[in-house]
């Protein structure tokens, strides 16, 4: 029987999305034969309420020198991280003479550059070398490591304890959350804070955004599970703030037990989650049914267009789209190619489904009749940018929160 990564209780999958490749494992046809697959099956722990995938590929298969995702590809995300940094500075650094901020999974430096530009002491810890190099080149102090107690000890030895440890869309990627919690406890000053945000389970359940579940996302958090997981290692959840990013995220602030007063928002959110049943198996049985219905409806639309010979493209070769395409059975016969602005994805094929990825210019050069919006979490930015496509009669196929054609 598999065991919960947080508390060791036995866990059982509430559904399976089937065999999945590495979500960011974009590849060329000569690599198809050796492609790695694993079973993507999420579970909820009946003891500590943590939603997690049962099997996760080895981290070195997912995060390496060719990691495909660069955070800076969205202009709204740049604005979001500037605001995140400003909030941390105002709330948590103002009392410190020479503040020190550390970020886990700092990617291309999109958040820390806001501290670097003000000469605030900072350090990014990024396991994927290529994105870490990009950060360093832009003046963001970065080391290439996986964070844990050892690395925390080395940082304290070199820089002293930190005022704030930040992580954005990173914590849910780390299977050894216990190691991170222990490392965070060692790294932070007595009144230091751990602030992180990740896609929120409440939104995933409510919007049937099952595409947030893939190899990199070993956990899908809510306040209940975060309070339980970090409570075991001397932390207390002291604040929660919903975010619109990535289709609905939550920012969690934790402090060492007894160091700070918890806000009312924590009590309110935990009560709401309990009422919604985010700690109950029935909720996830219903979620499974909703995923199946979403899959069937999306395929009905795509099969119909294929039979009619209509040209369909995809927009945004997201990590999330790997779950959608492989779970639903989307092939190059349904979607001719996916447009993506990331140079390292272009000229390759999507994992598992093997749909070609082409530069954005190819989308603009010959608009399709229909486009599946895989990067639905960036919908606002994309709709603003793609008014000419709409004016030319192009239609969007959405699948979150419902499968629908947007005229
Ligand atoms: O947690 C994670 C999140 C934060 O980022 C990681 N595990 C990996 C990654 O997930 P994702 O790939 O699902 O993230 P995005 O931000 O939804 O990816 C957007 C993709 O769409 C990128 O490949 C860039 C592309 N894009 C585009 O082609 N045109 C994005 C925008 C906004 C555009 O206008």
GROMACS .gro file of C-alpha atoms and ligand atoms in nm:
model
  441
    1UNK     CA    1   0.000   0.000   0.000
    2UNK     CA    2   0.142   0.344  -0.088
    3UNK     CA    3   0.197   0.584   0.202
    4UNK     CA    4   0.131   0.954   0.252
    5UNK     CA    5   0.447   1.160   0.202
    6UNK     CA    6   0.352   1.380   0.497
    7UNK     CA    7   0.227   1.151   0.774
    8UNK     CA    8   0.301   0.797   0.654
    9UNK     CA    9  -0.064   0.679   0.657
   10UNK     CA   10  -0.179   0.434   0.390
   11UNK     CA   11  -0.328   0.606   0.086
   12UNK     CA   12  -0.522   0.487  -0.216
   13UNK     CA   13  -0.574   0.660  -0.553
   14UNK     CA   14  -0.918   0.814  -0.605
   15UNK     CA   15  -0.867   0.801  -0.985
   16UNK     CA   16  -0.608   0.736  -1.254
   17UNK     CA   17  -0.530   0.962  -1.549
   18UNK     CA   18  -0.351   0.668  -1.709
   19UNK     CA   19   0.005   0.647  -1.837
   20UNK     CA   20   0.169   0.989  -1.853
   21UNK     CA   21   0.499   1.117  -1.987
   22UNK     CA   22   0.714   1.391  -1.828
   23UNK     CA   23   0.498   1.705  -1.862
   24UNK     CA   24   0.785   1.925  -1.979
   25UNK     CA   25   0.958   1.646  -2.172
   26UNK     CA   26   0.923   1.804  -2.518
   27UNK     CA   27   1.095   1.577  -2.766
   28UNK     CA   28   1.194   1.509  -3.125
   29UNK     CA   29   1.064   1.211  -3.327
   30UNK     CA   30   1.391   1.019  -3.285
   31UNK     CA   31   1.325   1.020  -2.907
   32UNK     CA   32   0.968   0.880  -2.923
   33UNK     CA   33   1.074   0.517  -2.882
   34UNK     CA   34   1.254   0.584  -2.551
   35UNK     CA   35   0.994   0.814  -2.397
   36UNK     CA   36   0.939   0.760  -2.023
   37UNK     CA   37   0.587   0.698  -1.888
   38UNK     CA   38   0.442   0.652  -1.538
   39UNK     CA   39   0.090   0.617  -1.398
   40UNK     CA   40  -0.059   0.950  -1.292
   41UNK     CA   41  -0.289   0.865  -1.002
   42UNK     CA   42  -0.386   1.116  -0.729
   43UNK     CA   43  -0.489   1.029  -0.375
   44UNK     CA   44  -0.607   1.212  -0.063
   45UNK     CA   45  -0.467   1.113   0.273
   46UNK     CA   46  -0.749   1.027   0.513
   47UNK     CA   47  -0.534   1.136   0.807
   48UNK     CA   48  -0.370   1.468   0.712
   49UNK     CA   49  -0.587   1.562   0.407
   50UNK     CA   50  -0.290   1.603   0.173
   51UNK     CA   51  -0.380   1.553  -0.193
   52UNK     CA   52  -0.082   1.401  -0.371
   53UNK     CA   53   0.008   1.185  -0.668
   54UNK     CA   54   0.107   0.831  -0.577
   55UNK     CA   55   0.399   0.780  -0.817
   56UNK     CA   56   0.628   1.063  -0.916
   57UNK     CA   57   0.919   1.028  -1.159
   58UNK     CA   58   1.268   1.088  -1.023
   59UNK     CA   59   1.326   1.470  -0.992
   60UNK     CA   60   1.629   1.449  -1.223
   61UNK     CA   61   1.394   1.337  -1.505
   62UNK     CA   62   1.190   1.658  -1.461
   63UNK     CA   63   1.434   1.931  -1.351
   64UNK     CA   64   1.762   1.946  -1.537
   65UNK     CA   65   1.980   2.155  -1.765
   66UNK     CA   66   1.711   2.156  -2.038
   67UNK     CA   67   1.407   2.246  -1.826
   68UNK     CA   68   1.154   2.389  -2.073
   69UNK     CA   69   0.959   2.640  -1.862
   70UNK     CA   70   1.079   2.999  -1.820
   71UNK     CA   71   0.862   3.199  -1.577
   72UNK     CA   72   0.922   3.529  -1.754
   73UNK     CA   73   0.713   3.433  -2.062
   74UNK     CA   74   0.401   3.606  -1.928
   75UNK     CA   75   0.396   3.981  -1.881
   76UNK     CA   76   0.124   3.953  -1.615
   77UNK     CA   77   0.339   3.712  -1.416
   78UNK     CA   78   0.617   3.973  -1.414
   79UNK     CA   79   0.371   4.223  -1.266
   80UNK     CA   80   0.247   3.961  -1.018
   81UNK     CA   81   0.596   3.883  -0.889
   82UNK     CA   82   0.683   4.252  -0.854
   83UNK     CA   83   0.371   4.289  -0.635
   84UNK     CA   84   0.455   3.972  -0.438
   85UNK     CA   85   0.807   4.105  -0.368
   86UNK     CA   86   0.671   4.448  -0.267
   87UNK     CA   87   0.423   4.288  -0.023
   88UNK     CA   88   0.699   4.078   0.138
   89UNK     CA   89   0.924   4.382   0.165
   90UNK     CA   90   0.657   4.596   0.327
   91UNK     CA   91   0.519   4.335   0.568
   92UNK     CA   92   0.823   4.130   0.661
   93UNK     CA   93   1.149   4.313   0.588
   94UNK     CA   94   1.087   4.666   0.711
   95UNK     CA   95   1.203   4.585   1.067
   96UNK     CA   96   1.537   4.442   0.955
   97UNK     CA   97   1.856   4.654   0.909
   98UNK     CA   98   2.009   4.428   0.647
   99UNK     CA   99   1.734   4.194   0.530
  100UNK     CA  100   1.807   3.864   0.362
  101UNK     CA  101   1.555   3.692   0.137
  102UNK     CA  102   1.585   3.340  -0.003
  103UNK     CA  103   1.368   3.192  -0.276
  104UNK     CA  104   1.320   2.824  -0.358
  105UNK     CA  105   1.291   2.736  -0.727
  106UNK     CA  106   1.372   3.091  -0.830
  107UNK     CA  107   1.363   2.997  -1.202
  108UNK     CA  108   1.488   3.283  -1.424
  109UNK     CA  109   1.488   3.531  -1.132
  110UNK     CA  110   1.144   3.678  -1.207
  111UNK     CA  111   1.074   3.745  -0.835
  112UNK     CA  112   1.422   3.803  -0.691
  113UNK     CA  113   1.517   4.062  -0.951
  114UNK     CA  114   1.281   4.294  -0.760
  115UNK     CA  115   1.504   4.259  -0.451
  116UNK     CA  116   1.830   4.259  -0.651
  117UNK     CA  117   1.741   4.592  -0.811
  118UNK     CA  118   1.720   4.746  -0.461
  119UNK     CA  119   2.044   4.585  -0.344
  120UNK     CA  120   1.856   4.373  -0.090
  121UNK     CA  121   2.056   4.063   0.006
  122UNK     CA  122   1.897   3.768  -0.171
  123UNK     CA  123   1.969   3.415  -0.285
  124UNK     CA  124   1.786   3.198  -0.534
  125UNK     CA  125   1.800   2.819  -0.507
  126UNK     CA  126   1.721   2.671  -0.844
  127UNK     CA  127   1.782   2.305  -0.938
  128UNK     CA  128   1.745   2.354  -1.317
  129UNK     CA  129   2.077   2.489  -1.442
  130UNK     CA  130   1.960   2.660  -1.762
  131UNK     CA  131   1.695   2.879  -1.596
  132UNK     CA  132   1.932   2.947  -1.300
  133UNK     CA  133   2.198   3.062  -1.547
  134UNK     CA  134   1.946   3.301  -1.701
  135UNK     CA  135   1.881   3.444  -1.351
  136UNK     CA  136   2.251   3.489  -1.278
  137UNK     CA  137   2.304   3.661  -1.612
  138UNK     CA  138   2.039   3.915  -1.513
  139UNK     CA  139   2.217   3.990  -1.182
  140UNK     CA  140   2.018   3.761  -0.950
  141UNK     CA  141   2.239   3.571  -0.703
  142UNK     CA  142   2.151   3.202  -0.763
  143UNK     CA  143   2.285   2.859  -0.671
  144UNK     CA  144   2.199   2.537  -0.851
  145UNK     CA  145   2.071   2.304  -0.575
  146UNK     CA  146   1.770   2.113  -0.441
  147UNK     CA  147   1.681   2.271  -0.103
  148UNK     CA  148   1.688   2.070   0.221
  149UNK     CA  149   1.840   2.078   0.568
  150UNK     CA  150   2.201   2.048   0.440
  151UNK     CA  151   2.169   2.334   0.195
  152UNK     CA  152   1.994   2.543   0.463
  153UNK     CA  153   2.292   2.487   0.694
  154UNK     CA  154   2.536   2.593   0.422
  155UNK     CA  155   2.339   2.910   0.352
  156UNK     CA  156   2.321   3.005   0.721
  157UNK     CA  157   2.699   2.948   0.746
  158UNK     CA  158   2.767   3.177   0.452
  159UNK     CA  159   2.495   3.446   0.481
  160UNK     CA  160   2.333   3.409   0.826
  161UNK     CA  161   1.964   3.336   0.890
  162UNK     CA  162   1.698   3.468   0.655
  163UNK     CA  163   1.408   3.704   0.721
  164UNK     CA  164   1.191   3.545   0.456
  165UNK     CA  165   1.192   3.224   0.259
  166UNK     CA  166   0.974   3.249  -0.051
  167UNK     CA  167   0.848   3.004  -0.308
  168UNK     CA  168   0.604   3.053  -0.593
  169UNK     CA  169   0.469   2.748  -0.774
  170UNK     CA  170   0.750   2.544  -0.628
  171UNK     CA  171   0.649   2.395  -0.293
  172UNK     CA  172   0.389   2.170  -0.457
  173UNK     CA  173   0.672   2.024  -0.668
  174UNK     CA  174   0.882   1.899  -0.377
  175UNK     CA  175   0.810   1.542  -0.260
  176UNK     CA  176   1.030   1.574   0.049
  177UNK     CA  177   0.824   1.846   0.212
  178UNK     CA  178   0.951   1.729   0.549
  179UNK     CA  179   1.310   1.806   0.442
  180UNK     CA  180   1.202   2.148   0.319
  181UNK     CA  181   1.012   2.225   0.641
  182UNK     CA  182   1.312   2.126   0.852
  183UNK     CA  183   1.546   2.326   0.626
  184UNK     CA  184   1.313   2.627   0.644
  185UNK     CA  185   1.307   2.608   1.023
  186UNK     CA  186   1.687   2.608   1.034
  187UNK     CA  187   1.721   2.883   0.774
  188UNK     CA  188   1.474   3.135   0.916
  189UNK     CA  189   1.533   3.381   1.199
  190UNK     CA  190   1.306   3.328   1.505
  191UNK     CA  191   1.055   3.579   1.363
  192UNK     CA  192   1.122   3.491   0.998
  193UNK     CA  193   0.842   3.389   0.762
  194UNK     CA  194   0.791   3.121   0.502
  195UNK     CA  195   0.568   3.257   0.226
  196UNK     CA  196   0.465   3.041  -0.065
  197UNK     CA  197   0.190   3.016  -0.322
  198UNK     CA  198   0.067   2.731  -0.537
  199UNK     CA  199  -0.241   2.631  -0.735
  200UNK     CA  200  -0.526   2.594  -0.485
  201UNK     CA  201  -0.712   2.267  -0.437
  202UNK     CA  202  -1.042   2.453  -0.386
  203UNK     CA  203  -1.012   2.601  -0.738
  204UNK     CA  204  -0.900   2.270  -0.891
  205UNK     CA  205  -1.207   2.095  -0.749
  206UNK     CA  206  -1.449   2.376  -0.822
  207UNK     CA  207  -1.330   2.433  -1.183
  208UNK     CA  208  -1.244   2.069  -1.264
  209UNK     CA  209  -0.899   2.201  -1.359
  210UNK     CA  210  -0.754   1.852  -1.344
  211UNK     CA  211  -0.469   1.967  -1.568
  212UNK     CA  212  -0.300   2.108  -1.255
  213UNK     CA  213  -0.221   1.745  -1.175
  214UNK     CA  214   0.096   1.624  -1.349
  215UNK     CA  215   0.437   1.479  -1.262
  216UNK     CA  216   0.586   1.804  -1.129
  217UNK     CA  217   0.287   1.879  -0.904
  218UNK     CA  218   0.327   1.609  -0.643
  219UNK     CA  219   0.088   1.794  -0.408
  220UNK     CA  220  -0.222   2.007  -0.454
  221UNK     CA  221  -0.249   2.215  -0.138
  222UNK     CA  222  -0.526   2.371   0.065
  223UNK     CA  223  -0.505   2.551   0.400
  224UNK     CA  224  -0.605   2.236   0.590
  225UNK     CA  225  -0.325   2.025   0.444
  226UNK     CA  226  -0.062   2.301   0.462
  227UNK     CA  227  -0.141   2.368   0.829
  228UNK     CA  228  -0.111   1.994   0.901
  229UNK     CA  229   0.207   1.936   0.700
  230UNK     CA  230   0.406   2.230   0.838
  231UNK     CA  231   0.249   2.208   1.185
  232UNK     CA  232   0.441   1.883   1.229
  233UNK     CA  233   0.769   2.075   1.197
  234UNK     CA  234   0.724   2.375   1.425
  235UNK     CA  235   0.536   2.608   1.188
  236UNK     CA  236   0.198   2.772   1.217
  237UNK     CA  237  -0.016   2.897   0.927
  238UNK     CA  238  -0.063   3.267   1.003
  239UNK     CA  239  -0.214   3.403   0.682
  240UNK     CA  240  -0.379   3.299   0.356
  241UNK     CA  241  -0.447   3.517   0.052
  242UNK     CA  242  -0.619   3.394  -0.266
  243UNK     CA  243  -0.440   3.479  -0.594
  244UNK     CA  244  -0.580   3.480  -0.948
  245UNK     CA  245  -0.259   3.337  -1.094
  246UNK     CA  246  -0.246   2.992  -1.252
  247UNK     CA  247  -0.621   2.968  -1.259
  248UNK     CA  248  -0.661   3.016  -0.884
  249UNK     CA  249  -0.380   2.994  -0.632
  250UNK     CA  250  -0.338   3.049  -0.258
  251UNK     CA  251  -0.054   3.233  -0.086
  252UNK     CA  252   0.029   3.081   0.253
  253UNK     CA  253   0.234   3.261   0.518
  254UNK     CA  254   0.382   3.049   0.798
  255UNK     CA  255   0.583   3.152   1.102
  256UNK     CA  256   0.757   2.959   1.376
  257UNK     CA  257   0.500   2.842   1.634
  258UNK     CA  258   0.408   3.119   1.875
  259UNK     CA  259   0.616   3.384   1.696
  260UNK     CA  260   0.329   3.566   1.529
  261UNK     CA  261  -0.048   3.606   1.558
  262UNK     CA  262  -0.255   3.411   1.303
  263UNK     CA  263  -0.504   3.616   1.102
  264UNK     CA  264  -0.880   3.562   1.099
  265UNK     CA  265  -0.852   3.470   0.730
  266UNK     CA  266  -0.695   3.135   0.825
  267UNK     CA  267  -0.987   3.035   1.048
  268UNK     CA  268  -1.238   3.145   0.786
  269UNK     CA  269  -1.069   2.953   0.502
  270UNK     CA  270  -1.028   2.634   0.705
  271UNK     CA  271  -1.397   2.644   0.796
  272UNK     CA  272  -1.485   2.697   0.428
  273UNK     CA  273  -1.265   2.406   0.317
  274UNK     CA  274  -1.424   2.177   0.574
  275UNK     CA  275  -1.771   2.279   0.456
  276UNK     CA  276  -1.664   2.214   0.092
  277UNK     CA  277  -1.539   1.869   0.189
  278UNK     CA  278  -1.178   1.919   0.080
  279UNK     CA  279  -1.085   1.661   0.343
  280UNK     CA  280  -1.345   1.402   0.239
  281UNK     CA  281  -1.319   1.114  -0.016
  282UNK     CA  282  -1.672   1.177  -0.156
  283UNK     CA  283  -1.553   1.515  -0.288
  284UNK     CA  284  -1.284   1.344  -0.492
  285UNK     CA  285  -1.517   1.078  -0.621
  286UNK     CA  286  -1.731   1.359  -0.761
  287UNK     CA  287  -1.417   1.529  -0.895
  288UNK     CA  288  -1.330   1.207  -1.082
  289UNK     CA  289  -1.675   1.202  -1.241
  290UNK     CA  290  -1.637   1.567  -1.341
  291UNK     CA  291  -1.297   1.494  -1.501
  292UNK     CA  292  -1.447   1.210  -1.704
  293UNK     CA  293  -1.734   1.430  -1.820
  294UNK     CA  294  -1.493   1.711  -1.915
  295UNK     CA  295  -1.276   1.465  -2.111
  296UNK     CA  296  -1.576   1.321  -2.299
  297UNK     CA  297  -1.713   1.665  -2.384
  298UNK     CA  298  -1.378   1.796  -2.509
  299UNK     CA  299  -1.326   1.489  -2.727
  300UNK     CA  300  -1.679   1.515  -2.866
  301UNK     CA  301  -1.595   1.869  -2.985
  302UNK     CA  302  -1.254   1.773  -3.127
  303UNK     CA  303  -1.377   1.454  -3.295
  304UNK     CA  304  -1.662   1.644  -3.455
  305UNK     CA  305  -1.425   1.910  -3.595
  306UNK     CA  306  -1.185   1.642  -3.717
  307UNK     CA  307  -1.465   1.460  -3.900
  308UNK     CA  308  -1.564   1.788  -4.065
  309UNK     CA  309  -1.204   1.850  -4.173
  310UNK     CA  310  -1.182   2.177  -3.973
  311UNK     CA  311  -0.832   2.305  -3.892
  312UNK     CA  312  -0.771   2.322  -3.516
  313UNK     CA  313  -0.456   2.447  -3.339
  314UNK     CA  314  -0.355   2.470  -2.973
  315UNK     CA  315  -0.232   2.779  -2.787
  316UNK     CA  316   0.036   2.740  -2.519
  317UNK     CA  317   0.226   2.410  -2.490
  318UNK     CA  318   0.183   2.420  -2.115
  319UNK     CA  319   0.293   2.150  -1.872
  320UNK     CA  320  -0.074   2.119  -1.785
  321UNK     CA  321  -0.165   2.034  -2.144
  322UNK     CA  322   0.033   1.710  -2.115
  323UNK     CA  323  -0.230   1.578  -1.873
  324UNK     CA  324  -0.518   1.698  -2.090
  325UNK     CA  325  -0.382   1.561  -2.417
  326UNK     CA  326  -0.279   1.223  -2.282
  327UNK     CA  327  -0.583   1.171  -2.057
  328UNK     CA  328  -0.828   1.273  -2.332
  329UNK     CA  329  -0.645   1.102  -2.620
  330UNK     CA  330  -0.576   1.412  -2.831
  331UNK     CA  331  -0.353   1.341  -3.131
  332UNK     CA  332  -0.200   1.540  -3.422
  333UNK     CA  333  -0.514   1.438  -3.615
  334UNK     CA  334  -0.716   1.660  -3.378
  335UNK     CA  335  -0.467   1.947  -3.333
  336UNK     CA  336  -0.226   2.021  -3.618
  337UNK     CA  337   0.021   2.206  -3.394
  338UNK     CA  338   0.046   2.410  -3.075
  339UNK     CA  339   0.171   2.766  -3.087
  340UNK     CA  340   0.416   2.856  -2.809
  341UNK     CA  341   0.648   3.153  -2.759
  342UNK     CA  342   0.914   2.950  -2.573
  343UNK     CA  343   1.209   2.893  -2.813
  344UNK     CA  344   1.319   2.568  -2.641
  345UNK     CA  345   0.977   2.404  -2.702
  346UNK     CA  346   0.953   2.508  -3.068
  347UNK     CA  347   1.045   2.249  -3.331
  348UNK     CA  348   0.976   1.970  -3.082
  349UNK     CA  349   0.666   1.762  -3.013
  350UNK     CA  350   0.450   1.752  -2.701
  351UNK     CA  351   0.512   1.467  -2.455
  352UNK     CA  352   0.310   1.153  -2.519
  353UNK     CA  353   0.062   1.299  -2.768
  354UNK     CA  354   0.343   1.409  -3.005
  355UNK     CA  355   0.165   1.717  -3.136
  356UNK     CA  356   0.423   1.951  -3.298
  357UNK     CA  357   0.503   2.279  -3.121
  358UNK     CA  358   0.559   2.577  -3.353
  359UNK     CA  359   0.648   2.943  -3.304
  360UNK     CA  360   0.373   3.196  -3.243
  361UNK     CA  361   0.444   3.349  -3.585
  362UNK     CA  362   0.305   3.031  -3.748
  363UNK     CA  363  -0.026   3.083  -3.567
  364UNK     CA  364  -0.050   3.445  -3.682
  365UNK     CA  365   0.055   3.361  -4.040
  366UNK     CA  366  -0.243   3.130  -4.097
  367UNK     CA  367  -0.518   3.156  -3.836
  368UNK     CA  368  -0.708   2.832  -3.772
  369UNK     CA  369  -1.087   2.819  -3.744
  370UNK     CA  370  -1.061   2.689  -3.385
  371UNK     CA  371  -0.790   2.703  -3.118
  372UNK     CA  372  -0.776   2.505  -2.796
  373UNK     CA  373  -0.668   2.744  -2.520
  374UNK     CA  374  -0.428   2.524  -2.325
  375UNK     CA  375  -0.278   2.830  -2.150
  376UNK     CA  376  -0.624   2.911  -2.007
  377UNK     CA  377  -0.466   3.049  -1.691
  378UNK     CA  378  -0.325   3.336  -1.903
  379UNK     CA  379  -0.661   3.393  -2.072
  380UNK     CA  380  -0.683   3.765  -1.987
  381UNK     CA  381  -0.341   3.839  -2.137
  382UNK     CA  382  -0.403   3.619  -2.442
  383UNK     CA  383  -0.751   3.759  -2.518
  384UNK     CA  384  -0.608   4.111  -2.506
  385UNK     CA  385  -0.331   4.010  -2.744
  386UNK     CA  386  -0.543   3.806  -2.985
  387UNK     CA  387  -0.812   4.048  -3.087
  388UNK     CA  388  -0.713   4.015  -3.453
  389UNK     CA  389  -0.774   3.638  -3.437
  390UNK     CA  390  -1.122   3.698  -3.302
  391UNK     CA  391  -1.188   3.970  -3.559
  392UNK     CA  392  -1.086   3.721  -3.831
  393UNK     CA  393  -1.360   3.485  -3.707
  394UNK     CA  394  -1.133   3.255  -3.502
  395UNK     CA  395  -1.297   3.068  -3.215
  396UNK     CA  396  -1.148   2.950  -2.886
  397UNK     CA  397  -1.216   2.608  -2.739
  398UNK     CA  398  -1.207   2.627  -2.360
  399UNK     CA  399  -1.218   2.334  -2.120
  400UNK     CA  400  -1.189   2.508  -1.779
  401UNK     CA  401  -1.419   2.547  -1.594
  402UNK     CA  402  -1.646   2.393  -1.864
  403UNK     CA  403  -1.591   2.269  -2.217
  404UNK     CA  404  -1.724   2.555  -2.430
  405UNK     CA  405  -1.664   2.729  -2.760
  406UNK     CA  406  -1.601   3.098  -2.713
  407UNK     CA  407  -1.722   3.294  -3.017
  408LIG     O1  408   0.406   2.510  -1.164
  408LIG     C1  409   0.445   2.534  -1.276
  408LIG     C2  410   0.395   2.655  -1.344
  408LIG     C3  411   0.408   2.776  -1.261
  408LIG     O2  412   0.463   2.679  -1.464
  408LIG     C4  413   0.543   2.446  -1.345
  408LIG     N1  414   0.528   2.313  -1.299
  408LIG     C5  415   0.553   2.459  -1.491
  408LIG     C6  416   0.473   2.570  -1.552
  408LIG     O3  417   0.345   2.521  -1.583
  408LIG     P1  418   0.279   2.555  -1.723
  408LIG     O4  419   0.371   2.517  -1.832
  408LIG     O5  420   0.145   2.490  -1.723
  408LIG     O6  421   0.271   2.713  -1.710
  408LIG     P2  422   0.204   2.824  -1.795
  408LIG     O7  423   0.248   2.954  -1.742
  408LIG     O8  424   0.058   2.806  -1.803
  408LIG     O9  425   0.266   2.803  -1.941
  408LIG     C7  426   0.229   2.890  -2.043
  408LIG     C8  427   0.288   2.841  -2.174
  408LIG    O10  428   0.222   2.910  -2.279
  408LIG     C9  429   0.437   2.869  -2.188
  408LIG    O11  430   0.497   2.765  -2.261
  408LIG    C10  431   0.441   2.998  -2.266
  408LIG    C11  432   0.318   2.988  -2.351
  408LIG     N2  433   0.255   3.116  -2.381
  408LIG    C12  434   0.240   3.153  -2.512
  408LIG    O12  435   0.279   3.081  -2.604
  408LIG     N3  436   0.181   3.275  -2.537
  408LIG    C13  437   0.210   3.192  -2.277
  408LIG    C14  438   0.150   3.313  -2.302
  408LIG    C15  439   0.099   3.401  -2.192
  408LIG    C16  440   0.137   3.355  -2.439
  408LIG    O13  441   0.083   3.464  -2.468
   0.00000   0.00000   0.00000
